[in-house]
Amino acid sequence: MCTAATYQTKDFYFGRTLDYEFSYCDEVTITPRNYPFHFRMMGEMKHHYAIIGMAYVMEQYPLYYDAVNEKGLGIAGLNFVGNAYYRKAVPHRDNVAQFELIPWILGQCSSVQEARMLLERINLLDTPFNERLPLAQLHWLIADRYEAITLEAVKEGIRVYNNPAGVLTNNPPFNMQMFQLNNFMQLSANDPENHFSSKLSLKAYSRGMGALGLPGDWSSQSRFIRAAFSKLNSISGDSEAESISQFFHILGSVGQIRGCCEVGDGKFEITIYTSCCNTDRGIYYYTTYGNHQITAVDMYRENLDGNLLARYPLIQGEQILIQNG
């Protein structure tokens, strides 16, 4: 289970939580412009936009969970189990394997508008990366500072939805997630008014009662509602520190706590990492379940005209400052 979101102040921010019961040794990975991508059916992309994001690197191939390119376009893939549907190759289409989607789009698109045009030709293949990695069932949030869309490959075909909330979780399909917001239009950041009955003198007895009814469970639909409410009511300054701090607070509202979501065999889903990328500056920030200090990797401190991956394993242990030490 995961949650992805966008946020805009002076700069544009894109990030997500990755919630699971184990990690694939994730690394912040920078793919420079001349690192070749070999696609299963679409040939080789020798030159492309530089990319930074979180990936599991296998056989020197960055399998990105979420990433942003140097033009400010971001993509995050989230579990969509039971609904994702991929196909065999067909003629006259861009036959792209599911795990190739992020480099395929980010490598050559500078905006959501360009991504839309590319998605009109796409056919997502039911091709796993190898025999050791099962085919991931995903849907995707794609966004820049001007708009966001959700991409889903389902039995009915490829679906591209406008995403005015700039938020995505897992199931159900995105149009159903958005529809559920109709049931929570009464929520407010302000104190509630008495609409129960004019015959009763009812008063708010606590701050925050305007949000009574906001779901607090860990289901993907509830996290979507909670993240959308938190983001769309969020107010922060536009400095870098204020912006990234606020973004981590927004995603903190849907963080998974070990012990609260058992998935069987004594295993629990947790928020393995939370990311926030300044898409304008190419800086990827993250925290992990065991390390709340915000760590940053700056794409522009690497040789983006090179042909080697830059990889940074996640810092896991808590970084505690002894103030009176």
mmCIF file of C-alpha atoms in Angstrom:
data_model
loop_
_atom_site.group_PDB
_atom_site.id
_atom_site.type_symbol
_atom_site.label_atom_id
_atom_site.label_comp_id
_atom_site.label_asym_id
_atom_site.label_seq_id
_atom_site.Cartn_x
_atom_site.Cartn_y
_atom_site.Cartn_z
ATOM 1 C CA MET A 1 0.000 0.000 0.000
ATOM 2 C CA CYS A 2 1.301 3.460 -0.880
ATOM 3 C CA THR A 3 0.262 7.088 -1.232
ATOM 4 C CA ALA A 4 1.574 9.599 -3.776
ATOM 5 C CA ALA A 5 0.963 13.343 -3.819
ATOM 6 C CA THR A 6 1.912 16.635 -5.410
ATOM 7 C CA TYR A 7 2.413 19.986 -3.691
ATOM 8 C CA GLN A 8 3.165 23.456 -4.963
ATOM 9 C CA THR A 9 4.500 26.593 -3.342
ATOM 10 C CA LYS A 10 7.143 28.615 -5.174
ATOM 11 C CA ASP A 11 8.523 25.314 -6.513
ATOM 12 C CA PHE A 12 6.732 22.101 -7.429
ATOM 13 C CA TYR A 13 7.086 18.985 -5.260
ATOM 14 C CA PHE A 14 6.312 15.350 -6.033
ATOM 15 C CA GLY A 15 6.627 12.358 -3.734
ATOM 16 C CA ARG A 16 5.146 9.312 -2.107
ATOM 17 C CA THR A 17 5.176 6.811 0.703
ATOM 18 C CA LEU A 18 6.185 3.254 -0.048
ATOM 19 C CA ASP A 19 4.324 0.951 2.328
ATOM 20 C CA TYR A 20 5.231 -2.721 2.390
ATOM 21 C CA GLU A 21 6.382 -5.493 4.715
ATOM 22 C CA PHE A 22 9.906 -5.758 3.287
ATOM 23 C CA SER A 23 12.350 -3.763 1.186
ATOM 24 C CA TYR A 24 14.171 -4.564 -2.057
ATOM 25 C CA CYS A 25 17.289 -2.627 -0.958
ATOM 26 C CA ASP A 26 15.993 0.640 -2.401
ATOM 27 C CA GLU A 27 18.464 3.322 -3.458
ATOM 28 C CA VAL A 28 18.180 6.914 -4.590
ATOM 29 C CA THR A 29 19.352 6.467 -8.164
ATOM 30 C CA ILE A 30 20.350 9.043 -10.759
ATOM 31 C CA THR A 31 20.312 7.976 -14.400
ATOM 32 C CA PRO A 32 22.386 10.416 -16.502
ATOM 33 C CA ARG A 33 21.479 11.437 -20.025
ATOM 34 C CA ASN A 34 23.744 8.939 -21.754
ATOM 35 C CA TYR A 35 22.995 5.810 -19.741
ATOM 36 C CA PRO A 36 21.325 3.536 -22.306
ATOM 37 C CA PHE A 37 17.915 2.023 -21.665
ATOM 38 C CA HIS A 38 17.355 -1.254 -23.505
ATOM 39 C CA PHE A 39 13.645 -1.859 -24.010
ATOM 40 C CA ARG A 40 12.324 -5.347 -24.646
ATOM 41 C CA MET A 41 10.463 -4.383 -27.824
ATOM 42 C CA MET A 42 11.135 -0.685 -28.385
ATOM 43 C CA GLY A 43 14.846 -0.793 -29.102
ATOM 44 C CA GLU A 44 17.473 1.261 -27.296
ATOM 45 C CA MET A 45 17.207 4.766 -25.880
ATOM 46 C CA LYS A 46 20.833 5.912 -25.884
ATOM 47 C CA HIS A 47 20.188 9.550 -25.013
ATOM 48 C CA HIS A 48 17.382 10.881 -22.817
ATOM 49 C CA TYR A 49 16.512 13.312 -20.051
ATOM 50 C CA ALA A 50 18.349 12.784 -16.771
ATOM 51 C CA ILE A 51 16.274 11.062 -14.078
ATOM 52 C CA ILE A 52 16.412 10.926 -10.271
ATOM 53 C CA GLY A 53 14.266 8.739 -8.042
ATOM 54 C CA MET A 54 13.990 5.706 -5.817
ATOM 55 C CA ALA A 55 14.853 2.433 -7.510
ATOM 56 C CA TYR A 56 15.773 -1.177 -7.029
ATOM 57 C CA VAL A 57 18.779 -1.641 -9.311
ATOM 58 C CA MET A 58 18.945 -5.145 -10.740
ATOM 59 C CA GLU A 59 21.310 -6.258 -13.491
ATOM 60 C CA GLN A 60 22.337 -2.592 -13.782
ATOM 61 C CA TYR A 61 18.739 -1.632 -14.651
ATOM 62 C CA PRO A 62 17.071 0.964 -12.381
ATOM 63 C CA LEU A 63 13.587 -0.311 -11.559
ATOM 64 C CA TYR A 64 12.103 2.977 -10.399
ATOM 65 C CA TYR A 65 9.279 3.155 -7.871
ATOM 66 C CA ASP A 66 9.045 6.910 -8.314
ATOM 67 C CA ALA A 67 11.174 9.356 -10.258
ATOM 68 C CA VAL A 68 11.424 12.861 -11.681
ATOM 69 C CA ASN A 69 13.278 14.002 -14.789
ATOM 70 C CA GLU A 70 15.302 17.161 -15.316
ATOM 71 C CA LYS A 71 12.309 18.862 -16.977
ATOM 72 C CA GLY A 72 10.191 18.588 -13.833
ATOM 73 C CA LEU A 73 7.944 15.675 -14.825
ATOM 74 C CA GLY A 74 7.316 13.063 -12.121
ATOM 75 C CA ILE A 75 5.872 9.540 -12.034
ATOM 76 C CA ALA A 76 5.078 7.210 -9.143
ATOM 77 C CA GLY A 77 3.843 3.621 -9.477
ATOM 78 C CA LEU A 78 1.478 2.312 -6.785
ATOM 79 C CA ASN A 79 0.071 -1.166 -6.177
ATOM 80 C CA PHE A 80 -3.165 -1.810 -8.050
ATOM 81 C CA VAL A 81 -3.626 -5.496 -7.264
ATOM 82 C CA GLY A 82 -6.610 -7.220 -8.827
ATOM 83 C CA ASN A 83 -7.334 -4.407 -11.272
ATOM 84 C CA ALA A 84 -4.147 -3.958 -13.306
ATOM 85 C CA TYR A 85 -4.281 -5.814 -16.612
ATOM 86 C CA TYR A 86 -1.411 -6.033 -19.089
ATOM 87 C CA ARG A 87 -1.414 -7.491 -22.585
ATOM 88 C CA LYS A 88 0.657 -9.237 -25.222
ATOM 89 C CA ALA A 89 2.406 -7.196 -27.887
ATOM 90 C CA VAL A 90 0.269 -5.892 -30.733
ATOM 91 C CA PRO A 91 1.320 -4.255 -34.014
ATOM 92 C CA HIS A 92 1.288 -0.486 -34.534
ATOM 93 C CA ARG A 93 1.520 0.285 -30.807
ATOM 94 C CA ASP A 94 4.330 1.239 -28.446
ATOM 95 C CA ASN A 95 4.758 -2.129 -26.726
ATOM 96 C CA VAL A 96 6.324 -1.207 -23.390
ATOM 97 C CA ALA A 97 6.801 -3.597 -20.471
ATOM 98 C CA GLN A 98 5.225 -2.482 -17.224
ATOM 99 C CA PHE A 99 8.641 -2.030 -15.554
ATOM 100 C CA GLU A 100 9.810 0.105 -18.501
ATOM 101 C CA LEU A 101 7.045 2.702 -18.232
ATOM 102 C CA ILE A 102 8.854 5.211 -15.997
ATOM 103 C CA PRO A 103 12.046 5.456 -18.105
ATOM 104 C CA TRP A 104 9.967 5.339 -21.304
ATOM 105 C CA ILE A 105 7.969 8.420 -20.259
ATOM 106 C CA LEU A 106 10.577 10.345 -18.293
ATOM 107 C CA GLY A 107 13.284 9.686 -20.836
ATOM 108 C CA GLN A 108 11.501 11.596 -23.592
ATOM 109 C CA CYS A 109 8.642 13.695 -22.148
ATOM 110 C CA SER A 110 9.094 17.154 -20.637
ATOM 111 C CA SER A 111 5.488 17.633 -19.501
ATOM 112 C CA VAL A 112 2.213 15.868 -18.745
ATOM 113 C CA GLN A 113 0.943 17.170 -22.079
ATOM 114 C CA GLU A 114 3.720 15.332 -23.920
ATOM 115 C CA ALA A 115 3.147 12.231 -21.768
ATOM 116 C CA ARG A 116 -0.537 12.219 -22.755
ATOM 117 C CA MET A 117 0.434 12.115 -26.412
ATOM 118 C CA LEU A 118 2.823 9.219 -25.834
ATOM 119 C CA LEU A 119 0.227 7.302 -23.803
ATOM 120 C CA GLU A 120 -2.195 7.389 -26.740
ATOM 121 C CA ARG A 121 0.053 4.834 -28.469
ATOM 122 C CA ILE A 122 1.072 2.698 -25.500
ATOM 123 C CA ASN A 123 0.380 -0.980 -24.907
ATOM 124 C CA LEU A 124 1.631 -2.188 -21.517
ATOM 125 C CA LEU A 125 3.021 -5.700 -21.725
ATOM 126 C CA ASP A 126 2.598 -8.597 -19.308
ATOM 127 C CA THR A 127 6.369 -9.149 -19.360
ATOM 128 C CA PRO A 128 8.162 -9.579 -15.997
ATOM 129 C CA PHE A 129 11.683 -8.241 -15.593
ATOM 130 C CA ASN A 130 12.986 -11.760 -14.981
ATOM 131 C CA GLU A 131 11.931 -15.040 -13.410
ATOM 132 C CA ARG A 132 12.854 -13.800 -9.905
ATOM 133 C CA LEU A 133 10.648 -10.703 -9.972
ATOM 134 C CA PRO A 134 6.896 -11.217 -10.320
ATOM 135 C CA LEU A 135 4.926 -8.889 -12.554
ATOM 136 C CA ALA A 136 3.944 -5.876 -10.445
ATOM 137 C CA GLN A 137 0.308 -4.785 -10.639
ATOM 138 C CA LEU A 138 0.457 -0.986 -10.658
ATOM 139 C CA HIS A 139 -1.202 2.243 -11.650
ATOM 140 C CA TRP A 140 0.617 5.570 -11.878
ATOM 141 C CA LEU A 141 0.427 9.212 -10.858
ATOM 142 C CA ILE A 142 2.046 11.432 -13.501
ATOM 143 C CA ALA A 143 2.421 15.135 -12.774
ATOM 144 C CA ASP A 144 4.169 18.413 -13.469
ATOM 145 C CA ARG A 145 3.591 21.866 -11.977
ATOM 146 C CA TYR A 146 0.601 22.453 -14.281
ATOM 147 C CA GLU A 147 -1.464 19.267 -14.074
ATOM 148 C CA ALA A 148 -1.659 15.673 -12.849
ATOM 149 C CA ILE A 149 -3.104 12.548 -14.415
ATOM 150 C CA THR A 150 -3.617 8.934 -13.359
ATOM 151 C CA LEU A 151 -2.746 6.102 -15.731
ATOM 152 C CA GLU A 152 -4.420 2.710 -15.379
ATOM 153 C CA ALA A 153 -4.171 -0.392 -17.544
ATOM 154 C CA VAL A 154 -7.336 -2.432 -16.921
ATOM 155 C CA LYS A 155 -9.245 -5.118 -18.823
ATOM 156 C CA GLU A 156 -11.218 -2.434 -20.639
ATOM 157 C CA GLY A 157 -7.977 -0.906 -21.923
ATOM 158 C CA ILE A 158 -5.711 2.033 -21.093
ATOM 159 C CA ARG A 159 -7.418 4.693 -18.989
ATOM 160 C CA VAL A 160 -5.992 8.185 -18.436
ATOM 161 C CA TYR A 161 -7.832 10.326 -15.875
ATOM 162 C CA ASN A 162 -7.397 13.978 -15.000
ATOM 163 C CA ASN A 163 -6.338 14.097 -11.343
ATOM 164 C CA PRO A 164 -7.326 17.482 -9.870
ATOM 165 C CA ALA A 165 -6.587 16.270 -6.329
ATOM 166 C CA GLY A 166 -2.968 15.446 -7.188
ATOM 167 C CA VAL A 167 -3.182 12.373 -4.932
ATOM 168 C CA LEU A 168 -3.222 8.626 -5.605
ATOM 169 C CA THR A 169 -3.331 5.529 -3.421
ATOM 170 C CA ASN A 170 -4.060 1.915 -4.393
ATOM 171 C CA ASN A 171 -7.496 0.370 -4.912
ATOM 172 C CA PRO A 172 -10.205 0.984 -6.000
ATOM 173 C CA PRO A 173 -9.708 2.418 -9.514
ATOM 174 C CA PHE A 174 -9.038 6.156 -9.548
ATOM 175 C CA ASN A 175 -12.464 7.273 -10.760
ATOM 176 C CA MET A 176 -14.002 5.493 -7.772
ATOM 177 C CA GLN A 177 -11.476 7.063 -5.395
ATOM 178 C CA MET A 178 -12.414 10.521 -6.641
ATOM 179 C CA PHE A 179 -16.142 9.777 -6.468
ATOM 180 C CA GLN A 180 -15.857 8.879 -2.777
ATOM 181 C CA LEU A 181 -14.801 12.462 -2.017
ATOM 182 C CA ASN A 182 -18.453 13.419 -2.552
ATOM 183 C CA ASN A 183 -19.235 11.680 0.736
ATOM 184 C CA PHE A 184 -16.867 13.996 2.622
ATOM 185 C CA MET A 185 -17.685 17.416 1.186
ATOM 186 C CA GLN A 186 -18.893 18.524 4.631
ATOM 187 C CA LEU A 187 -15.387 18.291 6.103
ATOM 188 C CA SER A 188 -13.711 21.584 6.894
ATOM 189 C CA ALA A 189 -10.632 23.031 8.531
ATOM 190 C CA ASN A 190 -12.996 25.453 10.316
ATOM 191 C CA ASP A 191 -15.181 24.853 13.350
ATOM 192 C CA PRO A 192 -18.477 23.146 12.484
ATOM 193 C CA GLU A 193 -21.856 24.862 12.647
ATOM 194 C CA ASN A 194 -24.953 23.305 14.136
ATOM 195 C CA HIS A 195 -27.057 21.912 11.282
ATOM 196 C CA PHE A 196 -28.398 19.043 13.389
ATOM 197 C CA SER A 197 -31.405 20.952 14.760
ATOM 198 C CA SER A 198 -32.273 24.557 15.544
ATOM 199 C CA LYS A 199 -34.080 23.229 18.621
ATOM 200 C CA LEU A 200 -30.831 22.085 20.222
ATOM 201 C CA SER A 201 -27.970 24.248 21.446
ATOM 202 C CA LEU A 202 -25.054 22.264 20.060
ATOM 203 C CA LYS A 203 -21.545 23.661 20.233
ATOM 204 C CA ALA A 204 -18.050 22.601 19.262
ATOM 205 C CA TYR A 205 -16.159 21.488 22.366
ATOM 206 C CA SER A 206 -12.752 20.965 20.757
ATOM 207 C CA ARG A 207 -10.597 22.337 18.010
ATOM 208 C CA GLY A 208 -10.504 20.336 14.786
ATOM 209 C CA MET A 209 -14.121 19.184 14.896
ATOM 210 C CA GLY A 210 -14.704 20.420 11.371
ATOM 211 C CA ALA A 211 -12.874 17.282 10.227
ATOM 212 C CA LEU A 212 -15.061 14.857 12.191
ATOM 213 C CA GLY A 213 -15.682 11.914 9.904
ATOM 214 C CA LEU A 214 -12.274 12.036 8.225
ATOM 215 C CA PRO A 215 -11.298 8.345 7.912
ATOM 216 C CA GLY A 216 -8.469 7.283 10.167
ATOM 217 C CA ASP A 217 -7.909 3.674 9.095
ATOM 218 C CA TRP A 218 -5.119 2.342 6.849
ATOM 219 C CA SER A 219 -7.198 1.236 3.862
ATOM 220 C CA SER A 220 -6.183 2.746 0.539
ATOM 221 C CA GLN A 221 -9.525 4.499 0.032
ATOM 222 C CA SER A 222 -9.335 6.085 3.489
ATOM 223 C CA ARG A 223 -5.725 7.151 2.927
ATOM 224 C CA PHE A 224 -6.740 8.776 -0.345
ATOM 225 C CA ILE A 225 -9.413 10.841 1.405
ATOM 226 C CA ARG A 226 -7.105 11.742 4.301
ATOM 227 C CA ALA A 227 -4.188 12.702 2.059
ATOM 228 C CA ALA A 228 -6.420 14.745 -0.265
ATOM 229 C CA PHE A 229 -7.972 16.632 2.671
ATOM 230 C CA SER A 230 -4.568 17.259 4.250
ATOM 231 C CA LYS A 231 -2.975 18.425 0.999
ATOM 232 C CA LEU A 232 -5.833 20.586 -0.265
ATOM 233 C CA ASN A 233 -6.176 22.378 3.067
ATOM 234 C CA SER A 234 -2.437 22.708 3.608
ATOM 235 C CA ILE A 235 -0.863 26.134 4.092
ATOM 236 C CA SER A 236 2.870 26.755 4.299
ATOM 237 C CA GLY A 237 5.516 29.306 3.452
ATOM 238 C CA ASP A 238 7.232 28.981 0.097
ATOM 239 C CA SER A 239 10.832 28.592 1.244
ATOM 240 C CA GLU A 240 12.505 25.258 0.540
ATOM 241 C CA ALA A 241 12.623 24.287 4.209
ATOM 242 C CA GLU A 242 8.982 25.219 4.846
ATOM 243 C CA SER A 243 7.794 23.513 1.657
ATOM 244 C CA ILE A 244 9.509 20.171 2.159
ATOM 245 C CA SER A 245 8.625 20.151 5.852
ATOM 246 C CA GLN A 246 4.966 20.647 4.986
ATOM 247 C CA PHE A 247 5.090 17.936 2.320
ATOM 248 C CA PHE A 248 6.456 15.408 4.803
ATOM 249 C CA HIS A 249 3.727 16.406 7.261
ATOM 250 C CA ILE A 250 1.074 15.820 4.577
ATOM 251 C CA LEU A 251 2.344 12.322 3.821
ATOM 252 C CA GLY A 252 2.904 11.748 7.525
ATOM 253 C CA SER A 253 -0.883 11.789 7.885
ATOM 254 C CA VAL A 254 -1.021 8.437 6.063
ATOM 255 C CA GLY A 255 2.153 6.804 7.378
ATOM 256 C CA GLN A 256 1.936 3.113 8.299
ATOM 257 C CA ILE A 257 2.975 2.150 11.844
ATOM 258 C CA ARG A 258 4.508 -1.258 12.511
ATOM 259 C CA GLY A 259 1.965 -3.452 14.255
ATOM 260 C CA CYS A 260 -1.181 -1.721 12.958
ATOM 261 C CA CYS A 261 -1.516 -3.565 9.623
ATOM 262 C CA GLU A 262 -0.698 -7.268 9.833
ATOM 263 C CA VAL A 263 -0.285 -9.028 6.492
ATOM 264 C CA GLY A 264 0.246 -12.567 7.834
ATOM 265 C CA ASP A 265 3.022 -14.728 9.278
ATOM 266 C CA GLY A 266 3.806 -12.089 11.880
ATOM 267 C CA LYS A 267 4.685 -9.497 9.224
ATOM 268 C CA PHE A 268 3.436 -5.929 9.237
ATOM 269 C CA GLU A 269 3.162 -3.275 6.582
ATOM 270 C CA ILE A 270 5.158 -0.141 7.391
ATOM 271 C CA THR A 271 6.107 3.035 5.576
ATOM 272 C CA ILE A 272 9.525 1.941 4.353
ATOM 273 C CA TYR A 273 10.336 5.385 3.003
ATOM 274 C CA THR A 274 8.713 8.729 2.304
ATOM 275 C CA SER A 275 10.002 10.875 -0.540
ATOM 276 C CA CYS A 276 9.657 14.483 -1.623
ATOM 277 C CA CYS A 277 11.370 15.728 -4.783
ATOM 278 C CA ASN A 278 11.727 19.380 -5.695
ATOM 279 C CA THR A 279 11.142 18.908 -9.403
ATOM 280 C CA ASP A 280 12.431 22.384 -10.263
ATOM 281 C CA ARG A 281 15.794 21.912 -8.563
ATOM 282 C CA GLY A 282 16.220 18.161 -8.999
ATOM 283 C CA ILE A 283 16.678 17.527 -5.268
ATOM 284 C CA TYR A 284 15.303 14.251 -3.925
ATOM 285 C CA TYR A 285 14.532 14.249 -0.187
ATOM 286 C CA TYR A 286 13.605 11.178 1.824
ATOM 287 C CA THR A 287 13.039 9.746 5.278
ATOM 288 C CA THR A 288 12.851 6.075 6.265
ATOM 289 C CA TYR A 289 10.882 4.224 8.894
ATOM 290 C CA GLY A 290 13.928 4.127 11.146
ATOM 291 C CA ASN A 291 15.370 7.531 10.268
ATOM 292 C CA HIS A 292 13.229 10.648 10.553
ATOM 293 C CA GLN A 293 16.005 13.002 9.564
ATOM 294 C CA ILE A 294 15.404 14.380 6.055
ATOM 295 C CA THR A 295 18.219 13.330 3.717
ATOM 296 C CA ALA A 296 18.778 14.955 0.322
ATOM 297 C CA VAL A 297 20.401 13.881 -2.951
ATOM 298 C CA ASP A 298 20.977 16.638 -5.528
ATOM 299 C CA MET A 299 20.833 15.455 -9.139
ATOM 300 C CA TYR A 300 22.828 18.428 -10.365
ATOM 301 C CA ARG A 301 25.840 17.500 -8.245
ATOM 302 C CA GLU A 302 26.356 14.511 -10.543
ATOM 303 C CA ASN A 303 27.705 14.349 -14.087
ATOM 304 C CA LEU A 304 24.412 14.305 -15.956
ATOM 305 C CA ASP A 305 26.167 13.922 -19.296
ATOM 306 C CA GLY A 306 27.792 10.689 -18.130
ATOM 307 C CA ASN A 307 26.835 7.076 -18.755
ATOM 308 C CA LEU A 308 27.041 5.557 -15.257
ATOM 309 C CA LEU A 309 24.326 5.285 -12.623
ATOM 310 C CA ALA A 310 24.826 7.239 -9.399
ATOM 311 C CA ARG A 311 23.439 5.192 -6.493
ATOM 312 C CA TYR A 312 22.889 6.167 -2.858
ATOM 313 C CA PRO A 313 21.718 3.495 -0.379
ATOM 314 C CA LEU A 314 19.172 4.753 2.131
ATOM 315 C CA ILE A 315 20.440 5.932 5.516
ATOM 316 C CA GLN A 316 18.441 3.809 7.926
ATOM 317 C CA GLY A 317 19.456 4.511 11.554
ATOM 318 C CA GLU A 318 17.937 7.390 13.522
ATOM 319 C CA GLN A 319 20.085 10.520 13.467
ATOM 320 C CA ILE A 320 19.571 11.961 16.947
ATOM 321 C CA LEU A 321 20.944 15.349 17.932
ATOM 322 C CA ILE A 322 21.903 15.632 21.606
ATOM 323 C CA GLN A 323 21.110 19.286 22.146
ATOM 324 C CA ASN A 324 22.974 19.673 25.435
ATOM 325 C CA GLY A 325 25.826 17.331 24.556
#
